[in-house]
Amino acid sequence: MKIAIRREPIEGERRVAATPAAVAQYVAAGYAVTVQKGAGIAAGYADAAYAEAGAELVASIPLKTTEVLIHVRPLDAETIGKLPKGAITIGFASPASELDGVAALAARGITAFSLELIPRISRAQSMDALTSQALVAGYRCVLEGAMRFPRFLPLFMTAAGTIPPARVLVLGAGVAGLQAIATAKRLGAKVSAYDVRSASADEVQSMGGTFIHLDLDAAADAAGGYAKELAADRADRQRELLAPYIADADIIITTAAIPGRPAPRLVTTSMVTGMAPGSIIVDLAAETGGNVEGAKPGDDVLVPVTGGHVTIVGMKDAASTMPFDASRLLGQNIANLVALMTRDGGTLAPDFDDEVVAGACLTHEGAVRHEPTAAAIADRKGGN
């Protein structure tokens, strides 16, 4: 079978779905691999490296004859319309927000595997692209904040006086948040963090951060290590209790997310105006509604405060800002999933009795296999 990797068509997306190392793995497994020229240039991977790994380089991917398409971002309608019935696609699909695309994949008879749906179990850790890309994003958020912050992050004791460490507050202690904590600590900042999930305190402390305990009734744990949405009254109480910690922070990194839902609002404009001038807030969740009121994906928003302003940095496609390593991790995640479904002679043959394969399958044989997405599509049709 042939595996195709194309240059990502979405403007600003610099990652590539397979690195030369991943291509070499596919070739060794018996696949023929076709790579569009320039597919990896933005990520730092030259065409010559793909050719050396055994790929055939082409000016454009012939979608009408493609058997397996590996991609980074969700496929657009034009691409889906050109793929043949029975084609297999593997990549991010954003099923909660791309219902039209999911319906089109099913209608086209495409077997689509969504990286967001990889089960969060031990056996699937090496395929967990959400985790690998969150690690990149959490690291990058701290760098974005540090570059804009007008002061040092670490403690300095000099003959001219002592410079205190910056105070960094991380809201949301999932993979991205924990990486943000670790990165800020390595840069010498004084780090504290908060999360609604019960297991977060030990995780934050293991990274060297100080966990903030708020007087909320109970934790908000959901399946797969995620948080669930708080009721309105508890969310208001949470913001009220967080306000003094927000005001005291120099840099805030927000990473809170709820799968399939808008990002929870953790920081309001009134809370921002209580911060010191020069403070920075980096909102990783800006693309899904924002943890911070007023955050705009891809933009810096200046909020006036007494004596200056606070900068809200709305992150957009954060993992793509570090495309070399993000692609290396993502490419290996996909390669590991492909290896799980590979049979002798380079044949991709999904075994739907395998819980990882079944869990990751979004569409197959004209049906939407992921029940929550299927229900959302049905509800929307019913509403029309």
mmCIF file of C-alpha atoms in Angstrom:
data_model
loop_
_atom_site.group_PDB
_atom_site.id
_atom_site.type_symbol
_atom_site.label_atom_id
_atom_site.label_comp_id
_atom_site.label_asym_id
_atom_site.label_seq_id
_atom_site.Cartn_x
_atom_site.Cartn_y
_atom_site.Cartn_z
ATOM 1 C CA MET A 1 0.000 0.000 0.000
ATOM 2 C CA LYS A 2 1.001 3.615 -0.544
ATOM 3 C CA ILE A 3 1.191 6.164 2.246
ATOM 4 C CA ALA A 4 0.966 9.816 1.166
ATOM 5 C CA ILE A 5 2.240 12.853 3.070
ATOM 6 C CA ARG A 6 1.476 16.276 1.696
ATOM 7 C CA ARG A 7 2.433 19.827 2.548
ATOM 8 C CA GLU A 8 -0.152 21.103 5.031
ATOM 9 C CA PRO A 9 -2.460 23.513 3.165
ATOM 10 C CA ILE A 10 -3.523 25.610 6.160
ATOM 11 C CA GLU A 11 -1.667 28.908 6.280
ATOM 12 C CA GLY A 12 0.694 29.135 9.238
ATOM 13 C CA GLU A 13 0.810 25.377 9.902
ATOM 14 C CA ARG A 14 4.496 24.477 9.870
ATOM 15 C CA ARG A 15 4.357 20.900 11.094
ATOM 16 C CA VAL A 16 4.529 17.864 8.832
ATOM 17 C CA ALA A 17 2.781 14.549 9.453
ATOM 18 C CA ALA A 18 5.877 12.396 8.897
ATOM 19 C CA THR A 19 9.581 13.096 9.318
ATOM 20 C CA PRO A 20 12.268 11.257 7.321
ATOM 21 C CA ALA A 21 12.711 8.933 10.311
ATOM 22 C CA ALA A 22 9.015 8.013 10.203
ATOM 23 C CA VAL A 23 9.203 7.508 6.433
ATOM 24 C CA ALA A 24 12.107 5.106 6.903
ATOM 25 C CA GLN A 25 9.967 3.176 9.396
ATOM 26 C CA TYR A 26 7.118 2.933 6.878
ATOM 27 C CA VAL A 27 9.423 1.781 4.105
ATOM 28 C CA ALA A 28 10.976 -0.851 6.360
ATOM 29 C CA ALA A 29 7.445 -2.148 7.094
ATOM 30 C CA GLY A 30 6.820 -2.635 3.374
ATOM 31 C CA TYR A 31 4.900 0.518 2.466
ATOM 32 C CA ALA A 32 5.539 2.703 -0.557
ATOM 33 C CA VAL A 33 5.693 6.326 0.582
ATOM 34 C CA THR A 34 4.922 9.425 -1.483
ATOM 35 C CA VAL A 35 5.874 12.843 -0.128
ATOM 36 C CA GLN A 36 4.925 16.167 -1.679
ATOM 37 C CA LYS A 37 7.961 18.305 -2.402
ATOM 38 C CA GLY A 38 8.468 20.898 0.302
ATOM 39 C CA ALA A 39 6.213 19.104 2.783
ATOM 40 C CA GLY A 40 8.776 19.258 5.574
ATOM 41 C CA ILE A 41 10.651 22.455 4.687
ATOM 42 C CA ALA A 42 8.811 24.670 7.196
ATOM 43 C CA ALA A 43 9.539 22.137 9.934
ATOM 44 C CA GLY A 44 13.235 21.892 9.054
ATOM 45 C CA TYR A 45 13.172 18.610 7.098
ATOM 46 C CA ALA A 46 14.656 18.783 3.601
ATOM 47 C CA ASP A 47 13.314 16.976 0.542
ATOM 48 C CA ALA A 48 16.652 15.207 0.173
ATOM 49 C CA ALA A 49 16.236 13.632 3.611
ATOM 50 C CA TYR A 50 12.878 12.150 2.593
ATOM 51 C CA ALA A 51 14.355 10.788 -0.623
ATOM 52 C CA GLU A 52 17.221 9.245 1.307
ATOM 53 C CA ALA A 53 14.679 7.615 3.646
ATOM 54 C CA GLY A 54 13.054 5.919 0.658
ATOM 55 C CA ALA A 55 10.180 8.233 -0.250
ATOM 56 C CA GLU A 56 9.116 9.176 -3.751
ATOM 57 C CA LEU A 57 8.964 12.965 -4.078
ATOM 58 C CA VAL A 58 6.143 14.414 -6.191
ATOM 59 C CA ALA A 59 4.962 17.910 -7.063
ATOM 60 C CA SER A 60 1.457 17.167 -5.711
ATOM 61 C CA ILE A 61 -0.271 14.223 -4.082
ATOM 62 C CA PRO A 62 -2.689 12.416 -6.447
ATOM 63 C CA LEU A 63 -5.600 12.357 -3.995
ATOM 64 C CA LYS A 64 -7.944 10.434 -6.325
ATOM 65 C CA THR A 65 -5.691 7.360 -6.105
ATOM 66 C CA THR A 66 -4.460 7.795 -2.526
ATOM 67 C CA GLU A 67 -4.829 4.737 -0.314
ATOM 68 C CA VAL A 68 -3.542 6.147 2.988
ATOM 69 C CA LEU A 69 -3.279 9.885 3.695
ATOM 70 C CA ILE A 70 -1.435 11.017 6.801
ATOM 71 C CA HIS A 71 -2.099 14.614 7.829
ATOM 72 C CA VAL A 72 -1.716 17.117 10.670
ATOM 73 C CA ARG A 73 -4.764 19.411 10.621
ATOM 74 C CA PRO A 74 -8.383 18.407 9.865
ATOM 75 C CA LEU A 75 -9.042 17.760 6.196
ATOM 76 C CA ASP A 76 -10.951 20.368 4.202
ATOM 77 C CA ALA A 77 -14.011 19.624 2.085
ATOM 78 C CA GLU A 78 -12.069 19.812 -1.177
ATOM 79 C CA THR A 79 -9.559 17.199 -0.038
ATOM 80 C CA ILE A 80 -12.250 14.874 1.308
ATOM 81 C CA GLY A 81 -14.169 15.157 -1.957
ATOM 82 C CA LYS A 82 -11.176 14.007 -3.986
ATOM 83 C CA LEU A 83 -10.285 10.945 -1.893
ATOM 84 C CA PRO A 84 -11.528 7.592 -3.189
ATOM 85 C CA LYS A 85 -14.047 5.445 -1.352
ATOM 86 C CA GLY A 86 -12.215 3.139 1.043
ATOM 87 C CA ALA A 87 -9.242 5.460 1.537
ATOM 88 C CA ILE A 88 -7.744 5.636 5.031
ATOM 89 C CA THR A 89 -6.827 8.932 6.715
ATOM 90 C CA ILE A 90 -4.881 9.416 9.946
ATOM 91 C CA GLY A 91 -4.447 12.775 11.657
ATOM 92 C CA PHE A 92 -6.125 15.380 13.834
ATOM 93 C CA ALA A 93 -9.800 15.679 12.917
ATOM 94 C CA SER A 94 -11.266 17.953 15.637
ATOM 95 C CA PRO A 95 -14.498 15.925 15.655
ATOM 96 C CA ALA A 96 -16.238 18.144 18.210
ATOM 97 C CA SER A 97 -15.881 21.273 16.077
ATOM 98 C CA GLU A 98 -15.646 19.871 12.527
ATOM 99 C CA LEU A 99 -19.001 18.108 12.246
ATOM 100 C CA ASP A 100 -19.368 18.956 8.556
ATOM 101 C CA GLY A 101 -15.998 17.412 7.840
ATOM 102 C CA VAL A 102 -16.827 14.263 9.802
ATOM 103 C CA ALA A 103 -20.124 13.881 7.961
ATOM 104 C CA ALA A 104 -18.303 14.325 4.645
ATOM 105 C CA LEU A 105 -15.752 11.641 5.555
ATOM 106 C CA ALA A 106 -18.534 9.200 6.367
ATOM 107 C CA ALA A 107 -20.510 10.044 3.227
ATOM 108 C CA ARG A 108 -17.405 9.507 1.127
ATOM 109 C CA GLY A 109 -16.856 6.044 2.617
ATOM 110 C CA ILE A 110 -13.499 6.957 4.102
ATOM 111 C CA THR A 111 -12.021 5.187 7.106
ATOM 112 C CA ALA A 112 -10.751 8.074 9.214
ATOM 113 C CA PHE A 113 -8.694 7.775 12.373
ATOM 114 C CA SER A 114 -8.698 10.817 14.644
ATOM 115 C CA LEU A 115 -5.656 11.347 16.854
ATOM 116 C CA GLU A 116 -7.856 13.137 19.404
ATOM 117 C CA LEU A 117 -9.689 9.855 20.002
ATOM 118 C CA ILE A 118 -6.663 7.708 20.896
ATOM 119 C CA PRO A 119 -7.656 6.017 24.186
ATOM 120 C CA ARG A 120 -5.709 7.276 27.166
ATOM 121 C CA ILE A 121 -4.453 3.883 28.289
ATOM 122 C CA SER A 122 -0.924 2.659 28.949
ATOM 123 C CA ARG A 123 -0.692 0.642 25.740
ATOM 124 C CA ALA A 124 -1.528 3.681 23.642
ATOM 125 C CA GLN A 125 0.843 6.170 25.264
ATOM 126 C CA SER A 126 3.293 6.045 22.366
ATOM 127 C CA MET A 127 0.448 7.051 20.003
ATOM 128 C CA ASP A 128 -0.952 9.851 22.162
ATOM 129 C CA ALA A 129 -0.470 12.881 19.937
ATOM 130 C CA LEU A 130 -2.518 15.172 22.177
ATOM 131 C CA THR A 131 0.022 14.612 24.936
ATOM 132 C CA SER A 132 3.082 15.072 22.739
ATOM 133 C CA GLN A 133 1.776 18.299 21.224
ATOM 134 C CA ALA A 134 0.621 19.627 24.608
ATOM 135 C CA LEU A 135 4.168 19.172 25.889
ATOM 136 C CA VAL A 136 5.438 21.401 23.079
ATOM 137 C CA ALA A 137 2.694 23.960 23.670
ATOM 138 C CA GLY A 138 3.273 24.210 27.414
ATOM 139 C CA TYR A 139 6.976 24.803 26.896
ATOM 140 C CA ARG A 140 6.347 27.430 24.247
ATOM 141 C CA CYS A 141 3.840 29.352 26.374
ATOM 142 C CA VAL A 142 6.469 30.075 29.004
ATOM 143 C CA LEU A 143 8.926 31.292 26.370
ATOM 144 C CA GLU A 144 6.262 33.597 24.917
ATOM 145 C CA GLY A 145 5.618 35.056 28.357
ATOM 146 C CA ALA A 146 9.302 35.401 29.224
ATOM 147 C CA MET A 147 10.095 37.194 25.953
ATOM 148 C CA ARG A 148 7.446 39.847 26.652
ATOM 149 C CA PHE A 149 8.088 40.224 30.380
ATOM 150 C CA PRO A 150 10.193 43.341 31.074
ATOM 151 C CA ARG A 151 12.099 41.720 33.929
ATOM 152 C CA PHE A 152 14.298 38.735 34.704
ATOM 153 C CA LEU A 153 12.668 35.463 35.684
ATOM 154 C CA PRO A 154 15.341 34.133 38.098
ATOM 155 C CA LEU A 155 16.635 35.583 41.347
ATOM 156 C CA PHE A 156 19.810 37.643 40.929
ATOM 157 C CA MET A 157 21.961 38.848 43.810
ATOM 158 C CA THR A 158 24.312 41.578 42.596
ATOM 159 C CA ALA A 159 26.476 44.345 44.039
ATOM 160 C CA ALA A 160 23.816 46.764 42.828
ATOM 161 C CA GLY A 161 21.097 44.999 44.731
ATOM 162 C CA THR A 162 18.942 41.859 44.746
ATOM 163 C CA ILE A 163 16.458 41.183 41.955
ATOM 164 C CA PRO A 164 13.618 38.946 43.159
ATOM 165 C CA PRO A 165 12.390 36.046 41.029
ATOM 166 C CA ALA A 166 9.329 36.487 38.860
ATOM 167 C CA ARG A 167 6.105 34.969 40.142
ATOM 168 C CA VAL A 168 4.557 32.621 37.586
ATOM 169 C CA LEU A 169 1.045 31.235 38.014
ATOM 170 C CA VAL A 170 -0.098 28.285 35.901
ATOM 171 C CA LEU A 171 -3.840 27.619 35.658
ATOM 172 C CA GLY A 172 -4.540 24.089 34.481
ATOM 173 C CA ALA A 173 -2.121 21.305 35.370
ATOM 174 C CA GLY A 174 -2.557 18.855 32.529
ATOM 175 C CA VAL A 175 0.357 17.923 30.281
ATOM 176 C CA ALA A 176 0.756 21.465 28.938
ATOM 177 C CA GLY A 177 0.438 23.004 32.380
ATOM 178 C CA LEU A 178 2.942 20.646 33.978
ATOM 179 C CA GLN A 179 5.429 21.344 31.197
ATOM 180 C CA ALA A 180 4.871 25.069 31.728
ATOM 181 C CA ILE A 181 5.591 24.627 35.444
ATOM 182 C CA ALA A 182 8.780 22.678 34.735
ATOM 183 C CA THR A 183 9.969 25.210 32.146
ATOM 184 C CA ALA A 184 9.305 28.227 34.358
ATOM 185 C CA LYS A 185 11.141 26.518 37.220
ATOM 186 C CA ARG A 186 14.129 25.815 34.975
ATOM 187 C CA LEU A 187 14.199 29.512 34.112
ATOM 188 C CA GLY A 188 14.346 30.349 37.799
ATOM 189 C CA ALA A 189 10.848 31.673 38.439
ATOM 190 C CA LYS A 190 8.816 31.121 41.580
ATOM 191 C CA VAL A 191 5.946 28.951 40.339
ATOM 192 C CA SER A 192 2.503 28.202 41.716
ATOM 193 C CA ALA A 193 -0.359 26.383 39.998
ATOM 194 C CA TYR A 194 -4.014 25.490 40.292
ATOM 195 C CA ASP A 195 -6.265 22.818 38.802
ATOM 196 C CA VAL A 196 -9.706 21.517 39.742
ATOM 197 C CA ARG A 197 -8.680 17.850 39.401
ATOM 198 C CA SER A 198 -7.939 15.886 42.578
ATOM 199 C CA ALA A 199 -4.646 14.379 41.378
ATOM 200 C CA SER A 200 -3.156 17.721 40.417
ATOM 201 C CA ALA A 201 -1.600 18.686 43.748
ATOM 202 C CA ASP A 202 0.938 15.851 43.741
ATOM 203 C CA GLU A 203 1.684 16.384 40.038
ATOM 204 C CA VAL A 204 2.321 20.102 40.515
ATOM 205 C CA GLN A 205 4.587 19.473 43.491
ATOM 206 C CA SER A 206 6.520 16.825 41.569
ATOM 207 C CA MET A 207 7.410 19.537 39.028
ATOM 208 C CA GLY A 208 8.605 21.898 41.742
ATOM 209 C CA GLY A 209 5.534 24.117 41.847
ATOM 210 C CA THR A 210 3.407 25.179 44.790
ATOM 211 C CA PHE A 211 -0.183 23.987 44.514
ATOM 212 C CA ILE A 212 -2.952 26.444 45.319
ATOM 213 C CA HIS A 213 -5.795 24.934 47.332
ATOM 214 C CA LEU A 214 -9.123 26.698 46.904
ATOM 215 C CA ASP A 215 -12.159 26.198 49.114
ATOM 216 C CA LEU A 216 -14.336 24.466 46.520
ATOM 217 C CA ASP A 217 -16.682 21.657 47.462
ATOM 218 C CA ALA A 218 -15.105 18.874 45.421
ATOM 219 C CA ALA A 219 -12.746 18.066 42.591
ATOM 220 C CA ALA A 220 -13.938 18.012 38.977
ATOM 221 C CA ASP A 221 -12.364 14.918 37.471
ATOM 222 C CA ALA A 222 -13.544 13.485 34.159
ATOM 223 C CA ALA A 223 -12.522 10.434 32.129
ATOM 224 C CA GLY A 224 -9.065 10.273 30.566
ATOM 225 C CA GLY A 225 -7.429 12.600 33.088
ATOM 226 C CA TYR A 226 -9.376 15.651 31.932
ATOM 227 C CA ALA A 227 -11.400 18.096 33.988
ATOM 228 C CA LYS A 228 -15.149 18.451 33.707
ATOM 229 C CA GLU A 229 -16.996 21.735 33.485
ATOM 230 C CA LEU A 230 -17.916 23.407 36.769
ATOM 231 C CA ALA A 231 -21.450 24.505 37.545
ATOM 232 C CA ALA A 232 -21.982 28.256 37.154
ATOM 233 C CA ASP A 233 -22.016 28.987 40.878
ATOM 234 C CA ARG A 234 -18.835 27.002 41.511
ATOM 235 C CA ALA A 235 -17.126 28.676 38.531
ATOM 236 C CA ASP A 236 -17.983 32.089 39.993
ATOM 237 C CA ARG A 237 -16.649 31.008 43.376
ATOM 238 C CA GLN A 238 -13.489 29.693 41.728
ATOM 239 C CA ARG A 239 -12.813 33.052 40.044
ATOM 240 C CA GLU A 240 -13.479 34.869 43.308
ATOM 241 C CA LEU A 241 -10.944 32.713 45.153
ATOM 242 C CA LEU A 242 -8.379 32.971 42.348
ATOM 243 C CA ALA A 243 -8.516 36.785 42.173
ATOM 244 C CA PRO A 244 -5.819 37.521 44.788
ATOM 245 C CA TYR A 245 -3.443 34.981 43.207
ATOM 246 C CA ILE A 246 -4.046 36.567 39.804
ATOM 247 C CA ALA A 247 -3.281 40.018 41.179
ATOM 248 C CA ASP A 248 -0.034 38.796 42.740
ATOM 249 C CA ALA A 249 1.341 37.078 39.613
ATOM 250 C CA ASP A 250 3.842 38.549 37.165
ATOM 251 C CA ILE A 251 3.231 35.969 34.427
ATOM 252 C CA ILE A 252 0.138 33.773 34.111
ATOM 253 C CA ILE A 253 -0.057 30.728 31.846
ATOM 254 C CA THR A 254 -3.579 29.350 31.306
ATOM 255 C CA THR A 255 -3.976 25.880 29.805
ATOM 256 C CA ALA A 256 -7.385 24.691 31.031
ATOM 257 C CA ALA A 257 -9.448 22.747 28.482
ATOM 258 C CA ILE A 258 -12.549 20.550 28.443
ATOM 259 C CA PRO A 259 -12.777 18.105 25.506
ATOM 260 C CA GLY A 260 -15.558 18.999 23.095
ATOM 261 C CA ARG A 261 -16.514 22.150 25.000
ATOM 262 C CA PRO A 262 -15.450 25.815 24.949
ATOM 263 C CA ALA A 263 -12.520 26.581 27.231
ATOM 264 C CA PRO A 264 -13.590 27.451 30.796
ATOM 265 C CA ARG A 265 -13.400 31.145 31.641
ATOM 266 C CA LEU A 266 -10.919 31.470 34.511
ATOM 267 C CA VAL A 267 -9.821 35.102 34.316
ATOM 268 C CA THR A 268 -12.130 38.069 33.754
ATOM 269 C CA THR A 269 -11.208 41.575 32.664
ATOM 270 C CA SER A 270 -11.791 42.888 36.194
ATOM 271 C CA MET A 271 -9.269 40.338 37.481
ATOM 272 C CA VAL A 272 -6.749 41.418 34.832
ATOM 273 C CA THR A 273 -7.063 45.077 35.801
ATOM 274 C CA GLY A 274 -5.987 44.136 39.311
ATOM 275 C CA MET A 275 -2.553 43.028 38.067
ATOM 276 C CA ALA A 276 0.610 45.130 38.082
ATOM 277 C CA PRO A 277 1.627 46.999 34.912
ATOM 278 C CA GLY A 278 3.988 44.965 32.743
ATOM 279 C CA SER A 279 2.404 41.665 33.742
ATOM 280 C CA ILE A 280 1.843 39.033 31.063
ATOM 281 C CA ILE A 281 -0.944 36.488 30.577
ATOM 282 C CA VAL A 282 -0.454 33.713 28.006
ATOM 283 C CA ASP A 283 -3.715 31.964 27.082
ATOM 284 C CA LEU A 284 -3.115 28.586 25.455
ATOM 285 C CA ALA A 285 -6.876 28.083 25.147
ATOM 286 C CA ALA A 286 -7.486 31.231 23.080
ATOM 287 C CA GLU A 287 -8.490 29.211 20.002
ATOM 288 C CA THR A 288 -11.295 27.438 21.868
ATOM 289 C CA GLY A 289 -12.884 30.471 23.473
ATOM 290 C CA GLY A 290 -10.123 31.436 25.874
ATOM 291 C CA ASN A 291 -9.518 30.986 29.586
ATOM 292 C CA VAL A 292 -9.018 34.760 29.711
ATOM 293 C CA GLU A 293 -11.679 37.283 28.814
ATOM 294 C CA GLY A 294 -10.587 39.325 25.803
ATOM 295 C CA ALA A 295 -7.935 36.896 24.551
ATOM 296 C CA LYS A 296 -7.633 36.733 20.740
ATOM 297 C CA PRO A 297 -5.892 33.824 18.972
ATOM 298 C CA GLY A 298 -2.642 34.987 17.408
ATOM 299 C CA ASP A 299 -2.804 38.514 18.876
ATOM 300 C CA ASP A 300 -1.474 40.454 21.829
ATOM 301 C CA VAL A 301 -4.202 42.419 23.608
ATOM 302 C CA LEU A 302 -3.158 45.305 25.858
ATOM 303 C CA VAL A 303 -5.398 45.902 28.873
ATOM 304 C CA PRO A 304 -4.921 49.329 30.481
ATOM 305 C CA VAL A 305 -4.111 49.362 34.177
ATOM 306 C CA THR A 306 -2.855 52.087 36.484
ATOM 307 C CA GLY A 307 0.689 52.947 35.404
ATOM 308 C CA GLY A 308 0.701 50.961 32.158
ATOM 309 C CA HIS A 309 -0.907 47.839 30.762
ATOM 310 C CA VAL A 310 -1.165 44.074 31.071
ATOM 311 C CA THR A 311 -0.521 42.026 27.930
ATOM 312 C CA ILE A 312 -2.796 39.092 27.086
ATOM 313 C CA VAL A 313 -1.081 36.767 24.603
ATOM 314 C CA GLY A 314 -3.571 34.620 22.698
ATOM 315 C CA MET A 315 -1.779 31.511 21.487
ATOM 316 C CA LYS A 316 -2.625 30.130 18.063
ATOM 317 C CA ASP A 317 -1.479 26.683 16.896
ATOM 318 C CA ALA A 318 1.126 26.701 19.656
ATOM 319 C CA ALA A 319 2.779 23.400 18.735
ATOM 320 C CA SER A 320 3.392 24.691 15.210
ATOM 321 C CA THR A 321 5.653 27.426 16.601
ATOM 322 C CA MET A 322 8.238 24.715 17.340
ATOM 323 C CA PRO A 323 7.683 22.596 14.224
ATOM 324 C CA PHE A 324 10.852 20.512 14.169
ATOM 325 C CA ASP A 325 10.355 18.731 17.473
ATOM 326 C CA ALA A 326 6.562 18.914 17.306
ATOM 327 C CA SER A 327 6.707 17.087 13.950
ATOM 328 C CA ARG A 328 9.231 14.584 15.275
ATOM 329 C CA LEU A 329 6.922 13.647 18.141
ATOM 330 C CA LEU A 330 3.735 13.739 16.068
ATOM 331 C CA GLY A 331 5.299 11.740 13.244
ATOM 332 C CA GLN A 332 6.324 9.018 15.663
ATOM 333 C CA ASN A 333 2.875 8.966 17.297
ATOM 334 C CA ILE A 334 1.291 8.350 13.895
ATOM 335 C CA ALA A 335 3.944 5.813 12.898
ATOM 336 C CA ASN A 336 3.246 3.843 16.069
ATOM 337 C CA LEU A 337 -0.479 3.792 15.291
ATOM 338 C CA VAL A 338 0.244 2.663 11.730
ATOM 339 C CA ALA A 339 2.524 -0.086 13.063
ATOM 340 C CA LEU A 340 -0.308 -1.359 15.267
ATOM 341 C CA MET A 341 -2.534 -1.748 12.198
ATOM 342 C CA THR A 342 0.118 -3.102 9.803
ATOM 343 C CA ARG A 343 -0.019 -6.625 8.464
ATOM 344 C CA ASP A 344 2.616 -8.514 6.466
ATOM 345 C CA GLY A 345 3.794 -6.941 3.237
ATOM 346 C CA GLY A 346 3.008 -3.345 4.083
ATOM 347 C CA THR A 347 -0.769 -3.630 4.330
ATOM 348 C CA LEU A 348 -2.781 -1.355 6.601
ATOM 349 C CA ALA A 349 -5.546 -3.600 7.952
ATOM 350 C CA PRO A 350 -7.312 -2.160 11.022
ATOM 351 C CA ASP A 351 -8.446 -4.699 13.596
ATOM 352 C CA PHE A 352 -11.565 -3.182 15.095
ATOM 353 C CA ASP A 353 -11.528 -5.703 17.922
ATOM 354 C CA ASP A 354 -8.479 -3.832 19.219
ATOM 355 C CA GLU A 355 -9.634 -1.147 21.681
ATOM 356 C CA VAL A 356 -7.017 1.347 20.503
ATOM 357 C CA VAL A 357 -7.953 0.966 16.838
ATOM 358 C CA ALA A 358 -11.692 0.985 17.567
ATOM 359 C CA GLY A 359 -11.372 3.949 19.900
ATOM 360 C CA ALA A 360 -9.407 6.030 17.396
ATOM 361 C CA CYS A 361 -11.743 5.281 14.478
ATOM 362 C CA LEU A 362 -13.922 8.247 13.579
ATOM 363 C CA THR A 363 -15.635 6.999 10.404
ATOM 364 C CA HIS A 364 -15.755 3.620 8.642
ATOM 365 C CA GLU A 365 -17.906 2.107 5.873
ATOM 366 C CA GLY A 366 -20.143 5.145 5.636
ATOM 367 C CA ALA A 367 -20.850 5.462 9.357
ATOM 368 C CA VAL A 368 -19.587 7.763 12.115
ATOM 369 C CA ARG A 369 -18.076 5.305 14.588
ATOM 370 C CA HIS A 370 -17.467 7.774 17.412
ATOM 371 C CA GLU A 371 -20.775 7.853 19.256
ATOM 372 C CA PRO A 372 -20.648 11.381 20.753
ATOM 373 C CA THR A 373 -19.820 12.836 17.332
ATOM 374 C CA ALA A 374 -22.522 10.747 15.645
ATOM 375 C CA ALA A 375 -25.032 11.988 18.229
ATOM 376 C CA ALA A 376 -23.978 15.608 17.689
ATOM 377 C CA ILE A 377 -24.435 15.256 13.919
ATOM 378 C CA ALA A 378 -27.834 13.624 14.409
ATOM 379 C CA ASP A 379 -28.936 16.335 16.840
ATOM 380 C CA ARG A 380 -27.941 19.045 14.402
ATOM 381 C CA LYS A 381 -29.859 17.384 11.575
ATOM 382 C CA GLY A 382 -32.863 17.048 13.853
ATOM 383 C CA GLY A 383 -32.647 20.723 14.713
ATOM 384 C CA ASN A 384 -32.753 21.639 11.055
#
